[in-house]
Amino acid sequence: MKAIATRGASDINAPGAFEEIDIERPSPEGEDVLVRIEAVSVNPVDTKVRAGALGDISEPTILGWDATGIVEAIGERVSDLAVGERIYYSGEVNRPGCNAQYQLIDSRLVARAPQTLDIEEIAAMPLTALTAWEALFDKLRLAQDTSDHGDQTLLIINGAGGVGSIAIQMARQLTGIRVIATASREQSVQWCREMGAHDVVDHHNLVNELKRLDLEDVDYIFNCHDIGVHWDNMVSLIKPLGEIVAIAETKQQVDLNALQGKAASFHWEFMFARPLHDVQREQQGAALATLARLLDEGRLRSTLGEIVGPLNVENLTRAHQMLEEGHTIGKLVLTAMPQN
Amino acid sequence: MKAIATRGASDINAPGAFEEIDIERPSPEGEDVLVRIEAVSVNPVDTKVRAGALGDISEPTILGWDATGIVEAIGERVSDLAVGERIYYSGEVNRPGCNAQYQLIDSRLVARAPQTLDIEEIAAMPLTALTAWEALFDKLRLAQDTSDHGDQTLLIINGAGGVGSIAIQMARQLTGIRVIATASREQSVQWCREMGAHDVVDHHNLVNELKRLDLEDVDYIFNCHDIGVHWDNMVSLIKPLGEIVAIAETKQQVDLNALQGKAASFHWEFMFARPLHDVQREQQGAALATLARLLDEGRLRSTLGEIVGPLNVENLTRAHQMLEEGHTIGKLVLTAMPQN
């Protein structure tokens, strides 16, 4: 089978970051299924791994952890999926990714794909939706049922990014919570409004922007950006006993003491933690099944931003470049590699 | 009335850290009650405020936020307490403390004192018990009912200190959780066992000590010591998706990124946050009422360590010295100032 691989590349603009390789198609064992990839999405984790975040890469390595495709074969312990079914999943960052014609994936981490969406719309969803789901429900412990959150407030920093876009939508499904997203460019402000944010504020002047909304502070912050960049703002804006969840590390020093006086909580959400540490894998399959239902019911919509083209060296390089330049709105998706 | 005050003193061993003052006895208004103090306890927060943690002190300032005493008068909005009742409370760090003959205290922050304990045993409890209560139930959200925690593990760092001592006892009231406390000196190891710890380990060699118990990691960490000193240990020992709660700031730099890969949570517990920010005051009165019942039922016992003597300049100075030297076991208590 063909795949797009990297041998590690800190600079995506230098030539040779990716290459096409031809390797033996694997066979599924145990809990695994073999998937024929139909569409994939790219995420910041792809660019970080490519640049060496998980260690130097020497052997050709297949990135990509966001996909939809058709089950081609199943391992001997798989009983709830059949050949021919369309599934979607994020997967495991320490196993070969989806930038390939075929991929092995642990069946506990997948769910049947939504039935009413295009494959490109589907591929945009798993990693970011799982991240937002775990952040809102496992970490901030917002109520999934119809419990009223009263006049609670949730600030989503970087609302137009992949995770922010679906987090806004999910939070809007909850009862009573006011969703404030940050964005600065006209196009991303508009996008956040389309996702359902009650308010959109400029992250360059966050404390004053919230004052403009008559808000001194917020109950919850979901930071989808570098935690260091917004640390002081978060310290100012979180309510006493409030909770912050974040997904992106920082190179800056942050002063953890600064949250003490408010007795605030700081949670890391890292979608790959469950598979990486082999705990509660089934919960990710279950969450994706619920998310597929919400997408089919139209309560959530795909955050697909742009279809870059079929998966090949040129398009994958371009997708990584676009992600690293920032300012993408919604998700970048690539379609299947040609089968010949 | 008489009180012991400080004008600020960074060095407790220099003369003049405390002085006796004579001021007008206040009258309660609104939600306040006036209390005749019977016994007080000292806590690290007292030494920190004395040394300027909340800002320079110029006017004589009364410290002390841990007391029991008799209601002498009540404000016009107090309906659930009567003159003559014994209450116990921690109070508000930004109001005059209990190192005095009388004190005003917000009635929502108090409860009737346990009936079966000596006043010294009572005075030892409110601040630390409230801190442990909020840490275990509000932050770590352990189950207060009889729900089984299965084989979950809780590591309490500095188990022989004031908060650690009552936290061990409270955790032992829960179903199924294994309580591991740290202590190093023979006397404090013994104390932790008396408090009910399943295991006591040396904090100087924490990772290996847990390996000795066949534990690679723990579900929860309650750090009752400087978070910087044990940061690397906590990063090593917390389970994926695990939760840390802490009460003491650090002067060291801590690397918050280090918890990301495990998707761990870090909570600050700060008992004064509710009164300081004027949120959910009633919850502290309610928690103290429950704690009084648990103490009267013998399910919790007082962590009184030593009665220093009556409240005067000399004894209060000595109590602060003992706290700053460290190595106190349980709580230091002083009895009432003479009424003449």
XYZ file of C-alpha atoms in Angstrom:
680
model
C 0.000 0.000 0.000
C 1.023 3.607 -0.452
C 1.459 6.132 2.333
C 2.887 9.606 2.872
C 5.703 9.511 5.412
C 8.163 11.878 7.030
C 11.652 11.305 8.353
C 11.184 14.326 10.573
C 11.238 17.917 9.395
C 11.415 20.904 11.689
C 10.960 23.274 8.717
C 7.934 22.472 6.599
C 9.078 24.969 3.967
C 12.346 23.126 3.311
C 12.034 20.516 0.551
C 11.576 16.841 1.384
C 9.428 17.064 4.507
C 7.255 14.269 3.150
C 7.782 11.381 0.743
C 5.537 8.746 -0.741
C 6.400 5.235 0.415
C 5.175 1.795 -0.538
C 4.857 -0.698 2.304
C 3.128 -3.977 2.967
C -0.529 -3.684 3.847
C -0.931 -4.844 7.454
C -3.444 -7.417 8.728
C -5.576 -6.734 11.797
C -5.153 -8.817 14.947
C -6.903 -8.768 18.316
C -8.928 -5.597 18.814
C -7.704 -3.986 15.569
C -9.536 -3.396 12.341
C -8.019 -2.548 8.955
C -9.532 0.561 7.408
C -9.423 1.766 3.822
C -8.999 5.501 4.332
C -11.489 7.744 2.525
C -10.594 11.142 3.968
C -8.305 12.581 6.633
C -7.902 15.818 8.513
C -4.709 17.481 9.727
C -4.205 18.847 13.231
C -1.515 20.742 15.135
C -0.378 17.448 16.687
C 0.702 16.317 13.188
C 3.000 19.287 12.737
C 4.394 18.896 16.264
C 5.213 15.205 15.802
C 6.738 15.939 12.393
C 8.970 18.554 14.057
C 10.115 16.093 16.735
C 7.801 16.710 19.712
C 7.681 12.993 20.514
C 11.382 12.521 19.782
C 13.560 12.493 16.712
C 12.161 10.614 13.764
C 14.623 8.574 11.749
C 12.554 5.867 10.071
C 9.830 6.957 7.650
C 6.834 7.667 9.847
C 3.188 7.977 8.870
C 1.406 10.901 10.554
C -2.293 11.754 10.682
C -4.787 10.993 13.441
C -8.204 12.008 12.156
C -9.961 9.900 9.569
C -12.955 8.177 8.113
C -12.945 5.029 6.016
C -14.353 1.578 5.360
C -13.606 -1.512 7.454
C -11.718 -3.963 5.208
C -10.850 -6.672 7.746
C -11.255 -7.262 11.477
C -9.145 -8.831 14.249
C -10.310 -11.965 16.052
C -11.549 -10.054 19.133
C -13.680 -7.539 17.221
C -17.371 -8.391 17.497
C -19.166 -5.077 17.107
C -17.933 -3.982 13.675
C -18.286 -5.678 10.304
C -16.395 -5.477 7.020
C -17.863 -2.788 4.794
C -18.973 -0.439 7.572
C -17.865 3.193 7.496
C -16.171 4.295 10.718
C -14.484 7.461 11.971
C -11.828 7.917 14.619
C -8.763 9.770 15.805
C -6.638 6.873 17.013
C -3.293 6.634 18.746
C -0.456 9.098 18.300
C 2.144 6.390 18.972
C 0.948 4.178 16.129
C 1.149 4.755 12.346
C -1.360 7.385 11.299
C -3.950 7.781 8.587
C -1.891 9.492 5.908
C -2.025 6.270 3.944
C -4.285 4.068 1.840
C -4.922 1.726 4.755
C -4.485 1.845 8.514
C -4.832 -0.435 11.516
C -6.924 1.022 14.321
C -8.057 -0.253 17.729
C -11.792 -0.864 17.360
C -12.468 0.475 20.879
C -11.413 3.926 19.697
C -13.804 4.104 16.732
C -17.514 4.484 16.047
C -19.737 4.121 13.011
C -19.538 7.338 11.017
C -22.422 9.808 10.802
C -24.678 8.777 7.890
C -25.839 12.146 6.634
C -22.473 13.860 6.177
C -20.015 13.800 3.273
C -16.784 11.931 3.963
C -14.863 15.230 4.024
C -17.264 16.597 6.642
C -16.840 13.426 8.668
C -13.033 13.390 8.540
C -12.934 16.902 9.973
C -14.518 15.829 13.243
C -13.087 13.024 15.386
C -9.966 14.518 17.016
C -11.428 17.936 17.738
C -14.845 16.658 18.783
C -13.316 14.118 21.177
C -11.051 16.828 22.599
C -13.934 19.231 23.140
C -16.100 16.453 24.556
C -13.503 15.389 27.116
C -12.698 19.001 28.020
C -16.309 20.030 28.613
C -17.670 16.856 30.170
C -14.766 14.956 31.758
C -12.715 17.955 32.859
C -15.087 20.897 33.425
C -17.853 18.370 34.181
C -20.569 20.419 32.574
C -23.912 18.643 32.641
C -24.661 16.610 29.504
C -28.303 16.306 30.451
C -30.776 19.176 30.451
C -29.674 20.527 33.855
C -29.744 24.296 33.810
C -26.349 25.954 34.210
C -28.111 29.092 35.360
C -26.194 32.173 34.354
C -22.822 30.451 34.090
C -20.336 31.692 31.545
C -17.798 29.847 29.389
C -14.973 31.657 27.613
C -13.498 29.759 24.660
C -10.129 31.191 23.656
C -9.403 30.722 19.935
C -12.979 29.989 19.044
C -12.391 29.720 15.300
C -9.798 26.942 15.508
C -10.676 23.294 15.071
C -11.335 22.499 18.728
C -12.870 25.887 19.489
C -15.335 25.585 16.613
C -16.860 22.347 17.834
C -16.563 23.339 21.513
C -18.755 26.394 20.834
C -21.387 24.191 19.221
C -21.324 21.614 22.021
C -21.578 24.227 24.741
C -24.556 25.776 22.938
C -26.352 22.428 23.254
C -26.256 22.812 27.047
C -28.912 24.621 29.006
C -28.275 28.087 30.304
C -24.584 28.561 29.743
C -23.414 31.747 27.997
C -20.717 31.024 25.417
C -18.152 33.723 24.712
C -15.584 32.982 22.009
C -12.468 34.915 21.118
C -11.547 35.832 17.558
C -9.982 38.897 16.002
C -10.240 38.820 12.213
C -13.580 39.605 10.605
C -13.797 36.192 8.984
C -13.102 34.296 12.203
C -15.535 36.467 14.183
C -18.209 35.593 11.645
C -17.289 31.892 11.852
C -17.622 31.902 15.670
C -21.074 33.443 15.332
C -22.041 30.745 12.832
C -20.864 28.102 15.317
C -23.316 29.630 17.799
C -21.275 31.807 20.178
C -23.466 34.213 22.138
C -20.647 36.747 22.087
C -17.387 37.073 20.212
C -14.585 39.167 21.724
C -11.121 40.171 20.581
C -8.394 38.173 22.335
C -5.948 41.062 21.993
C -7.748 43.051 24.677
C -9.560 40.359 26.535
C -10.187 41.847 29.974
C -11.603 45.063 28.540
C -13.572 43.208 25.921
C -15.348 41.251 28.652
C -16.019 44.477 30.566
C -17.739 45.692 27.423
C -20.107 42.725 27.928
C -20.522 43.708 31.603
C -18.533 40.649 32.647
C -15.800 40.931 35.256
C -15.053 37.230 35.178
C -16.268 33.859 33.897
C -17.030 30.492 35.480
C -15.111 28.432 32.948
C -12.301 29.011 30.476
C -11.534 26.610 27.655
C -8.192 27.741 26.296
C -7.558 26.369 22.804
C -4.368 28.395 22.418
C -0.888 28.538 24.013
C -1.543 28.755 27.769
C 1.362 31.141 28.325
C 0.063 33.781 25.923
C -3.204 34.103 27.832
C -2.062 33.170 31.356
C -2.398 36.624 32.896
C -5.775 37.121 31.261
C -6.964 33.778 32.582
C -5.781 34.656 36.085
C -7.704 37.941 35.877
C -10.834 36.538 34.309
C -11.479 33.248 36.065
C -14.071 33.468 38.823
C -13.188 32.383 42.367
C -13.461 28.560 42.465
C -13.517 28.653 38.652
C -12.091 26.061 36.306
C -9.746 26.297 33.354
C -9.153 23.571 30.801
C -6.375 23.803 28.232
C -4.963 21.780 25.378
C -1.774 23.546 24.295
C 1.512 23.723 26.161
C 3.647 26.848 26.332
C 7.310 27.791 26.113
C 6.679 30.665 28.504
C 6.958 30.427 32.273
C 3.549 30.513 33.883
C 2.985 31.417 37.529
C 0.798 28.660 38.913
C 0.684 30.425 42.310
C -1.367 33.173 40.692
C -4.457 30.964 40.658
C -4.206 30.117 44.368
C -6.088 33.099 45.787
C -9.139 32.196 43.745
C -8.860 28.497 44.601
C -9.123 27.828 40.875
C -8.574 24.560 39.027
C -6.439 23.934 35.956
C -7.091 20.855 33.829
C -5.079 19.502 30.959
C -7.117 17.920 28.213
C -5.049 15.672 25.947
C -7.117 13.457 23.710
C -4.355 10.896 23.250
C -3.869 10.322 26.979
C -6.413 7.493 27.170
C -4.983 5.376 24.334
C -1.368 6.324 25.152
C -1.716 5.129 28.730
C -4.193 2.375 27.839
C -7.006 3.550 30.120
C -10.718 3.785 29.362
C -10.299 3.298 25.612
C -13.962 2.355 25.209
C -15.022 5.810 26.363
C -13.635 7.333 23.185
C -15.589 4.922 20.987
C -18.715 5.665 23.018
C -18.226 9.440 22.764
C -17.739 9.211 18.991
C -20.959 7.185 18.702
C -22.866 9.901 20.586
C -21.218 12.597 18.481
C -22.224 10.769 15.273
C -25.833 10.822 16.453
C -25.666 14.547 17.285
C -24.197 15.249 13.835
C -26.876 13.176 12.100
C -29.583 14.960 14.082
C -28.185 18.302 12.976
C -27.504 19.397 16.550
C -23.813 19.633 15.689
C -22.430 20.500 12.272
C -19.121 19.664 10.696
C -16.356 22.208 11.164
C -14.861 21.394 7.768
C -13.110 24.544 6.579
C -11.339 23.601 3.360
C -10.733 20.526 1.224
C -7.065 20.755 0.259
C -7.236 17.938 -2.311
C -6.270 14.268 -2.497
C -3.676 13.000 -0.064
C -0.284 13.298 -1.725
C 3.099 14.820 -0.852
C 2.267 18.201 -2.297
C -1.138 18.596 -0.654
C -0.031 17.281 2.733
C 2.913 19.676 2.699
C 0.553 22.518 1.887
C -1.848 21.534 4.673
C 0.992 21.527 7.213
C 2.154 24.914 5.943
C -1.334 26.361 6.294
C -1.678 25.027 9.852
C 1.693 26.419 10.895
C 0.927 29.815 9.409
C -2.134 29.937 11.669
C -5.330 31.723 10.726
C -6.991 28.607 9.323
C -10.691 28.594 10.074
C -12.261 25.235 10.764
C -10.559 22.060 9.610
C -8.357 21.189 6.627
C -9.264 17.891 4.977
C -7.612 15.719 2.354
C -9.320 12.972 0.392
C -8.113 9.440 -0.248
C -4.861 8.541 -1.999
C -5.544 7.018 -5.400
C -5.819 3.208 -5.157
C -3.729 2.376 -8.230
C -11.062 44.449 75.224
C -7.556 43.082 74.993
C -5.974 41.550 71.927
C -2.554 40.476 70.691
C -1.568 42.441 67.614
C 1.337 42.726 65.197
C 2.618 45.685 63.181
C 4.179 43.182 60.823
C 7.289 41.162 61.532
C 9.219 39.212 58.949
C 11.484 37.735 61.641
C 9.600 36.110 64.508
C 12.828 35.769 66.498
C 13.437 39.520 66.586
C 11.832 41.197 69.606
C 8.506 42.993 69.319
C 6.724 40.824 66.780
C 3.592 40.993 68.913
C 2.185 43.455 71.439
C -0.851 43.489 73.689
C -3.351 46.185 72.755
C -6.538 47.456 74.351
C -9.329 48.401 71.957
C -13.040 48.975 72.070
C -15.140 45.843 72.055
C -17.105 45.822 68.783
C -20.847 45.289 68.423
C -22.278 42.866 65.874
C -24.371 44.098 62.959
C -26.105 42.321 60.108
C -24.926 38.714 59.714
C -22.219 39.062 62.384
C -22.074 37.632 65.868
C -19.770 38.701 68.692
C -17.842 35.796 70.193
C -16.026 35.548 73.503
C -12.962 33.544 72.499
C -12.244 30.409 74.536
C -9.389 28.868 72.566
C -7.539 29.476 69.307
C -5.203 27.582 67.036
C -2.329 28.919 64.939
C -1.788 28.073 61.294
C 0.821 28.788 58.613
C -1.452 31.520 57.231
C -0.917 33.465 60.486
C 2.846 33.494 60.067
C 2.535 34.405 56.387
C 0.216 37.360 57.036
C 2.473 38.506 59.906
C 5.422 38.459 57.497
C 3.534 40.535 54.916
C 2.009 38.009 52.505
C -1.162 40.118 52.186
C 0.793 43.378 52.073
C 2.737 45.459 54.525
C 1.137 45.868 57.946
C 1.424 49.280 59.554
C -1.529 49.504 61.935
C -1.688 46.978 64.787
C -3.363 43.932 63.263
C -5.002 41.008 65.017
C -4.145 37.644 63.469
C -5.641 34.210 64.121
C -8.304 32.409 62.101
C -9.212 29.262 64.007
C -11.286 29.471 67.171
C -14.040 28.349 69.451
C -16.015 30.541 71.821
C -19.385 31.646 73.171
C -21.859 33.867 71.327
C -22.170 37.107 73.349
C -24.363 39.152 70.999
C -25.881 38.786 67.539
C -26.526 41.047 64.571
C -30.055 41.859 63.428
C -30.002 39.380 60.521
C -28.820 36.393 62.589
C -31.685 33.994 63.242
C -30.060 30.603 63.668
C -27.714 31.284 66.587
C -28.478 32.444 70.134
C -26.471 34.175 72.829
C -24.705 31.626 75.022
C -24.136 28.992 72.323
C -20.644 27.645 71.713
C -19.533 27.936 68.109
C -16.378 27.166 66.158
C -15.091 28.661 62.930
C -12.115 29.780 60.873
C -13.441 33.075 59.549
C -12.072 35.644 57.135
C -8.400 36.389 56.615
C -9.144 40.006 55.669
C -10.948 40.769 58.953
C -9.514 40.996 62.495
C -8.660 37.538 63.789
C -9.239 35.579 66.960
C -6.079 36.462 68.881
C -8.241 38.555 71.193
C -10.801 38.377 73.963
C -13.675 38.988 71.569
C -14.171 38.816 67.813
C -16.838 39.609 65.259
C -17.554 36.764 62.872
C -19.984 36.257 59.986
C -22.547 33.748 61.254
C -22.712 32.007 57.873
C -19.115 30.849 58.385
C -19.683 29.202 61.774
C -21.376 26.154 63.263
C -22.260 24.983 66.748
C -19.171 23.391 68.261
C -18.869 19.644 68.863
C -20.318 18.846 72.289
C -18.062 16.010 73.372
C -14.674 17.652 72.866
C -12.632 19.948 75.100
C -12.359 23.528 73.918
C -8.689 23.000 73.032
C -9.605 19.997 70.921
C -12.312 22.044 69.204
C -10.104 25.058 68.480
C -7.631 22.808 66.674
C -10.127 21.865 63.993
C -11.994 24.463 61.900
C -9.378 25.770 59.457
C -7.722 22.467 58.706
C -10.944 20.465 58.640
C -12.584 22.932 56.249
C -9.485 22.874 54.052
C -9.396 19.086 53.931
C -13.158 18.935 53.375
C -13.064 21.329 50.414
C -9.975 19.637 48.968
C -11.401 16.118 49.096
C -15.038 16.824 48.258
C -15.190 20.076 46.271
C -11.915 19.709 44.387
C -11.131 15.987 44.078
C -14.875 15.290 44.264
C -14.476 12.083 46.201
C -17.827 10.554 47.096
C -19.122 11.568 50.526
C -21.694 8.796 50.491
C -20.861 5.109 50.728
C -19.976 4.775 47.038
C -17.048 2.417 46.664
C -13.887 4.019 45.306
C -12.726 0.567 44.243
C -8.981 0.272 44.415
C -8.294 3.996 44.096
C -5.296 5.479 45.857
C -4.774 8.840 47.571
C -1.313 10.136 48.423
C -1.258 12.789 51.166
C 2.051 14.664 51.197
C 2.947 15.936 54.690
C 0.505 13.691 56.471
C 1.506 14.749 59.985
C 0.780 18.455 59.488
C -2.492 20.077 60.506
C -4.323 19.621 57.217
C -2.730 16.258 56.460
C -3.760 14.838 59.836
C -7.456 15.488 59.371
C -7.342 14.698 55.640
C -6.067 11.199 56.449
C -8.953 10.661 58.856
C -11.568 11.973 56.441
C -10.291 9.860 53.570
C -10.400 6.795 55.813
C -14.127 7.393 56.307
C -14.648 6.804 52.579
C -15.221 3.407 51.082
C -12.446 1.632 49.269
C -9.795 4.288 48.921
C -6.242 3.448 49.963
C -4.635 6.285 51.932
C -0.867 6.704 51.717
C 0.655 9.476 53.835
C 4.187 10.833 53.770
C 6.255 11.400 56.898
C 9.916 10.925 57.687
C 10.585 11.200 61.425
C 9.620 8.290 63.654
C 7.194 10.403 65.651
C 5.369 11.738 62.606
C 5.222 8.297 61.000
C 3.570 7.018 64.164
C 1.147 9.989 64.174
C 0.094 9.285 60.575
C -0.626 5.680 61.495
C -2.733 6.858 64.443
C -4.683 9.118 62.077
C -5.474 5.990 60.067
C -3.142 5.975 57.065
C -2.990 2.571 55.380
C 0.632 3.210 54.495
C 3.229 5.772 55.522
C 6.148 6.502 53.189
C 9.199 8.720 53.372
C 8.809 11.880 51.292
C 12.562 12.054 50.713
C 12.441 9.136 48.317
C 8.875 9.150 47.238
C 8.888 7.356 43.890
C 10.925 4.432 45.238
C 8.918 4.325 48.447
C 5.745 3.837 46.425
C 7.428 1.131 44.360
C 8.082 -0.637 47.655
C 4.269 -0.700 48.046
C 3.982 -2.044 44.476
C 2.495 1.258 43.366
C 3.710 2.923 40.179
C 1.269 5.791 40.511
C -1.777 7.050 42.402
C -5.221 8.343 41.415
C -5.131 11.414 43.662
C -2.480 13.529 45.341
C -3.278 15.921 48.169
C -0.127 17.992 48.585
C -0.038 19.729 51.972
C 3.495 21.031 51.378
C 5.246 23.474 49.022
C 4.178 22.397 45.526
C 7.599 23.144 44.045
C 9.461 20.765 46.346
C 7.380 17.806 45.217
C 6.494 18.865 41.666
C 8.652 16.312 39.851
C 7.455 13.555 42.167
C 3.854 14.537 41.552
C 4.420 14.521 37.778
C 5.931 11.029 38.057
C 3.376 9.611 40.446
C 0.031 10.936 39.273
C -1.938 8.457 37.170
C -3.085 9.403 33.679
C -6.261 11.520 34.077
C -5.343 11.848 37.766
C -6.007 14.832 39.997
C -3.771 16.856 42.288
C -4.980 19.284 44.935
C -2.597 21.607 46.756
C -2.710 24.293 49.407
C 0.773 25.797 49.514
C 2.387 28.040 46.934
C 6.027 27.782 45.911
C 8.928 30.085 45.172
C 10.264 27.562 42.693
C 9.382 27.496 39.013
C 7.098 24.590 38.236
C 6.637 23.191 34.751
C 2.898 23.022 34.221
C 3.434 21.473 30.770
C 4.773 18.365 32.485
C 1.248 17.290 33.479
C -0.105 17.591 29.935
C 0.820 14.142 28.652
C -1.191 12.524 31.426
C -4.127 14.910 30.959
C -3.945 15.546 34.698
C -5.768 18.193 36.737
C -4.305 20.594 39.283
C -6.603 22.215 41.838
C -5.829 24.960 44.303
C -7.634 24.649 47.601
C -7.673 27.895 49.578
C -10.098 27.904 52.463
C -10.379 31.696 52.557
C -11.400 31.990 48.909
C -15.136 31.708 49.630
C -15.307 34.458 52.281
C -12.667 36.597 50.542
C -14.618 36.653 47.296
C -17.993 36.499 49.026
C -19.226 33.328 47.358
C -21.021 30.360 48.909
C -20.310 31.418 52.499
C -23.083 29.177 53.815
C -21.244 26.107 52.547
C -18.536 26.624 55.149
C -21.049 26.817 57.992
C -22.743 23.686 56.672
C -19.446 21.799 56.355
C -18.487 22.740 59.930
C -21.866 21.487 61.170
C -21.276 18.128 59.482
C -17.741 18.003 60.843
C -19.019 18.677 64.375
C -21.335 15.703 64.055
C -18.524 13.456 62.790
C -16.331 14.572 65.710
C -19.108 13.940 68.236
C -19.747 10.514 66.736
C -16.076 9.677 67.109
C -15.651 9.130 63.385
C -13.129 11.964 63.346
C -10.854 12.916 66.229
C -9.219 16.194 67.086
C -5.733 16.745 65.706
C -4.709 18.796 68.728
C -0.977 18.347 69.134
C 0.066 20.690 71.951
C -1.517 23.310 74.210
C 1.012 26.145 74.268
C -0.707 28.042 77.109
C -2.980 31.054 77.477
C -3.029 33.604 74.672
C -0.421 36.264 75.442
C 2.522 37.858 73.658
C 5.010 35.299 74.870
C 2.957 32.219 74.026
C 1.800 33.508 70.653
C 5.388 34.337 69.744
C 6.436 30.839 70.732
C 3.632 29.255 68.731
C 4.685 31.190 65.606
C 8.294 30.156 66.183
C 7.338 26.511 66.485
C 5.270 26.654 63.280
C 8.077 28.310 61.331
C 10.643 25.809 62.562
C 8.442 23.079 61.077
C 8.204 19.584 62.505
C 5.123 20.357 64.591
C 2.812 17.383 64.730
C -0.904 18.117 64.820
C -2.122 21.544 65.886
C -0.843 24.138 68.359
C -3.573 25.638 70.528
C -3.716 28.587 72.954
C -6.415 29.137 75.529
C -8.346 32.346 76.266
C -6.759 35.633 77.308
C -7.551 36.408 80.948
C -10.769 38.463 81.223
C -9.490 41.000 83.808
